[in-house]
Short mmCIF file of C-alpha atoms in Angstrom, two decimals:
data_model
loop_
_atom_site.label_atom_id
_atom_site.label_comp_id
_atom_site.label_asym_id
_atom_site.label_seq_id
_atom_site.Cartn_x
_atom_site.Cartn_y
_atom_site.Cartn_z
CA UNK A 5 0.00 0.00 0.00
CA UNK A 6 2.84 2.38 0.88
CA UNK A 7 4.58 1.68 -2.43
CA UNK A 8 1.41 2.36 -4.43
CA UNK A 9 1.02 5.63 -2.55
CA UNK A 10 4.62 6.65 -3.29
CA UNK A 11 4.25 5.78 -6.99
CA UNK A 12 1.03 7.79 -7.10
CA UNK A 13 2.61 10.80 -5.43
CA UNK A 14 5.46 10.68 -7.96
CA UNK A 15 3.03 10.52 -10.87
CA UNK A 16 0.97 13.41 -9.50
CA UNK A 17 4.19 15.42 -9.15
CA UNK A 18 4.97 14.79 -12.84
CA UNK A 19 1.44 15.81 -13.88
CA UNK A 20 1.66 18.93 -11.72
CA UNK A 21 4.98 19.88 -13.33
CA UNK A 22 3.24 20.11 -16.72
CA UNK A 23 0.67 22.60 -15.43
CA UNK A 24 1.92 26.17 -15.87
CA UNK A 25 5.41 24.87 -16.66
CA UNK A 26 8.18 26.20 -14.43
CA UNK A 27 11.74 24.92 -14.09
CA UNK A 28 11.53 24.67 -10.30
CA UNK A 29 8.58 22.28 -10.60
CA UNK A 30 10.71 19.79 -12.54
CA UNK A 31 13.51 20.03 -9.98
CA UNK A 32 11.00 19.45 -7.18
CA UNK A 33 9.51 16.49 -9.08
CA UNK A 34 12.97 14.94 -9.46
CA UNK A 35 13.53 15.17 -5.70
CA UNK A 36 10.11 13.62 -5.02
CA UNK A 37 10.71 10.72 -7.44
CA UNK A 38 14.19 9.93 -6.11
CA UNK A 39 12.98 10.15 -2.49
CA UNK A 40 10.05 7.84 -3.24
CA UNK A 41 12.23 5.29 -5.05
CA UNK A 42 14.77 5.31 -2.25
CA UNK A 43 12.04 4.37 0.21
CA UNK A 44 10.58 1.70 -2.09
CA UNK A 45 13.79 0.06 -3.33
CA UNK A 46 16.26 1.18 -0.67
CA UNK A 47 19.71 2.02 -2.06
CA UNK A 48 19.35 -0.54 -4.86
CA UNK A 49 17.12 1.82 -6.83
CA UNK A 50 20.20 3.22 -8.61
CA UNK A 51 20.93 -0.19 -10.10
CA UNK A 52 17.29 -0.95 -10.90
CA UNK A 53 16.74 2.30 -12.77
CA UNK A 54 20.16 2.72 -14.37
CA UNK A 55 21.24 5.70 -12.30
CA UNK A 56 24.80 4.61 -11.63
CA UNK A 57 26.42 7.47 -13.47
CA UNK A 58 30.19 7.69 -13.88
CA UNK A 59 32.43 10.71 -14.34
CA UNK A 60 33.61 9.52 -17.77
CA UNK A 61 29.99 9.62 -18.99
CA UNK A 62 29.72 13.40 -18.66
CA UNK A 63 31.46 14.25 -21.94
CA UNK A 64 29.49 11.65 -23.99
CA UNK A 65 26.29 13.00 -22.39
CA UNK A 66 27.14 16.55 -23.47
CA UNK A 67 28.21 15.49 -26.98
CA UNK A 68 25.07 13.42 -27.61
CA UNK A 69 22.83 16.17 -26.21
CA UNK A 70 24.38 18.83 -28.43
CA UNK A 71 24.16 16.63 -31.55
CA UNK A 72 20.50 15.86 -30.89
CA UNK A 73 19.65 19.48 -30.06
CA UNK A 74 21.29 20.78 -33.25
CA UNK A 75 19.82 18.03 -35.42
CA UNK A 76 16.31 18.52 -34.08
CA UNK A 77 16.80 22.25 -34.39
CA UNK A 78 17.29 21.90 -38.15
CA UNK A 79 14.36 19.47 -38.31
CA UNK A 80 12.04 21.97 -36.65
CA UNK A 81 13.11 24.70 -39.06
CA UNK A 82 12.46 22.36 -41.99
CA UNK A 83 8.86 21.57 -40.99
CA UNK A 84 7.75 24.98 -39.73
CA UNK A 85 7.21 27.98 -42.00
CA UNK A 86 9.88 30.63 -41.37
CA UNK A 87 7.12 33.15 -40.64
CA UNK A 88 6.05 31.02 -37.66
CA UNK A 89 9.50 30.87 -36.08
CA UNK A 90 10.90 33.43 -33.69
CA UNK A 91 14.01 32.45 -31.82
CA UNK A 92 14.39 33.49 -28.22
CA UNK A 93 17.38 35.28 -26.78
CA UNK A 94 20.49 33.51 -25.50
CA UNK A 95 19.44 34.46 -21.96
CA UNK A 96 16.12 32.69 -22.42
CA UNK A 97 17.97 29.61 -23.66
CA UNK A 98 20.16 29.69 -20.58
CA UNK A 99 17.24 30.16 -18.19
CA UNK A 100 15.34 27.31 -19.82
CA UNK A 101 18.31 24.93 -19.74
CA UNK A 102 17.22 23.58 -16.35
CA UNK A 103 13.62 22.83 -17.34
CA UNK A 104 14.27 20.32 -20.18
CA UNK A 105 17.20 18.78 -18.27
CA UNK A 106 15.05 17.78 -15.30
CA UNK A 107 11.93 17.21 -17.39
CA UNK A 108 13.69 14.60 -19.53
CA UNK A 109 15.32 13.02 -16.45
CA UNK A 110 11.94 12.61 -14.73
CA UNK A 111 10.39 10.99 -17.80
CA UNK A 112 13.37 8.69 -18.28
CA UNK A 113 13.28 7.44 -14.70
CA UNK A 114 9.54 7.29 -14.06
CA UNK A 115 8.45 6.03 -17.48
CA UNK A 116 11.26 4.32 -19.43
CA UNK A 117 13.27 2.81 -16.57
CA UNK A 118 10.20 1.85 -14.57
CA UNK A 119 8.48 0.40 -17.65
CA UNK A 120 11.39 -1.89 -18.51
CA UNK A 121 11.78 -2.97 -14.89
CA UNK A 122 8.15 -4.15 -14.84
CA UNK A 123 7.35 -5.28 -18.39
CA UNK A 124 9.71 -8.29 -18.23
CA UNK A 125 7.14 -10.02 -16.06
CA UNK A 126 4.58 -9.87 -18.86
CA UNK A 127 6.48 -9.65 -22.18
CA UNK A 128 9.83 -11.42 -22.61
CA UNK A 129 10.64 -10.27 -26.15
CA UNK A 130 12.77 -7.10 -25.95
CA UNK A 131 11.75 -5.90 -29.41
CA UNK A 132 8.07 -6.14 -28.53
CA UNK A 133 8.75 -4.33 -25.25
CA UNK A 134 10.50 -1.54 -27.14
CA UNK A 135 7.86 -1.20 -29.86
CA UNK A 136 5.04 -1.05 -27.31
CA UNK A 137 6.78 1.60 -25.24
CA UNK A 138 7.71 3.62 -28.36
CA UNK A 139 4.09 3.65 -29.51
CA UNK A 140 2.73 4.74 -26.13
CA UNK A 141 5.51 7.27 -25.54
CA UNK A 142 5.18 8.97 -28.94
CA UNK A 143 1.37 9.11 -28.70
CA UNK A 144 1.70 10.39 -25.14
CA UNK A 145 3.83 13.28 -26.31
CA UNK A 146 1.24 14.10 -28.96
CA UNK A 147 -1.47 14.25 -26.33
CA UNK A 148 0.77 16.34 -24.07
CA UNK A 149 1.46 18.86 -26.85
CA UNK A 150 -2.24 19.13 -27.57
CA UNK A 151 -3.26 19.63 -23.93
CA UNK A 152 -0.38 21.79 -22.69
CA UNK A 153 0.61 23.74 -25.83
CA UNK A 154 -2.57 23.42 -27.91
CA UNK A 155 -0.46 22.08 -30.79
CA UNK A 156 -1.50 19.24 -33.10
CA UNK A 157 1.60 17.29 -34.12
CA UNK A 158 1.95 16.16 -37.73
CA UNK A 159 2.14 12.48 -38.62
CA UNK A 160 5.81 12.76 -39.54
CA UNK A 161 6.60 14.16 -36.10
CA UNK A 162 4.98 11.11 -34.50
CA UNK A 163 7.16 8.94 -36.74
CA UNK A 164 10.31 10.82 -35.72
CA UNK A 165 9.38 10.49 -32.03
CA UNK A 166 8.63 6.78 -32.50
CA UNK A 167 11.99 6.09 -34.14
CA UNK A 168 13.86 8.24 -31.60
CA UNK A 169 12.19 6.35 -28.76
CA UNK A 170 13.23 2.99 -30.24
CA UNK A 171 16.83 4.24 -30.37
CA UNK A 172 16.63 5.46 -26.77
CA UNK A 173 15.13 2.14 -25.68
CA UNK A 174 17.98 0.26 -27.34
CA UNK A 175 20.61 2.39 -25.61
CA UNK A 176 18.91 1.98 -22.24
CA UNK A 177 18.66 -1.80 -22.60
CA UNK A 178 22.18 -2.14 -23.99
CA UNK A 179 23.93 -0.20 -21.22
CA UNK A 180 21.36 -0.69 -18.43
CA UNK A 181 21.79 3.01 -17.80
CA UNK A 182 19.67 6.03 -18.69
CA UNK A 183 22.64 8.27 -19.46
CA UNK A 184 22.46 8.04 -23.27
CA UNK A 185 18.67 7.89 -23.60
CA UNK A 186 18.54 10.85 -21.23
CA UNK A 187 21.08 12.74 -23.36
CA UNK A 188 19.00 12.25 -26.52
CA UNK A 189 15.78 13.08 -24.68
CA UNK A 190 17.30 16.23 -23.20
CA UNK A 191 18.70 17.35 -26.56
CA UNK A 192 15.32 17.02 -28.25
CA UNK A 193 13.42 18.66 -25.39
CA UNK A 194 15.89 21.55 -25.19
CA UNK A 195 15.56 22.19 -28.90
CA UNK A 196 11.77 21.98 -29.09
CA UNK A 197 10.25 22.42 -25.63
CA UNK A 198 13.02 24.28 -23.86
CA UNK A 199 12.02 27.77 -24.90
CA UNK A 200 13.86 27.90 -28.24
CA UNK A 201 10.84 28.69 -30.39
CA UNK A 202 7.49 30.34 -30.68
CA UNK A 203 4.89 28.70 -32.91
CA UNK A 204 2.38 31.33 -33.96
CA UNK A 205 1.04 32.79 -30.74
CA UNK A 206 1.93 29.70 -28.72
CA UNK A 207 5.19 29.83 -26.86
CA UNK A 208 6.92 26.44 -26.81
CA UNK A 209 8.41 26.30 -23.35
#
């Protein structure tokens, strides 16, 4: 009963962080999730959820994040009319660095890591596990964009998210660590949701 309550509190914290998005809400949500998992799994939660980060992973994390942010940046500019794009200032980018960093971490831990720690009990095939999660995750982001930003994603964006999620799933399963899937997730979120763009009258942040 206690564990269900802790999982529920963590989920509610994630939902709350998407309402009137603020960077501090994502930081608070991260602290809530980690505190809840520590009580549920004791100190072994770092192994269960792939949180055993090493110092030599910092540079690869930065490199992968930058590559994904730049790549997705060009992708956004290719699918949006130039008249709809207004880039924010460098200061805004800096201020919004924290939000996508913690937002992507929370989603990686609560959704991807938790999903793969549970799904083995029901589905043994890793490919099927990955495809199912990719489908739900990409559709979930479409629903989130519609509810939070009032933006209807195009079919090709769903496809890009689906493929990106499969890649992130593979990296998580291969290394049993969220570091690389988190890096990709952060790069994409920073480029698109981190305050880099305005779409019409809707600020993407």
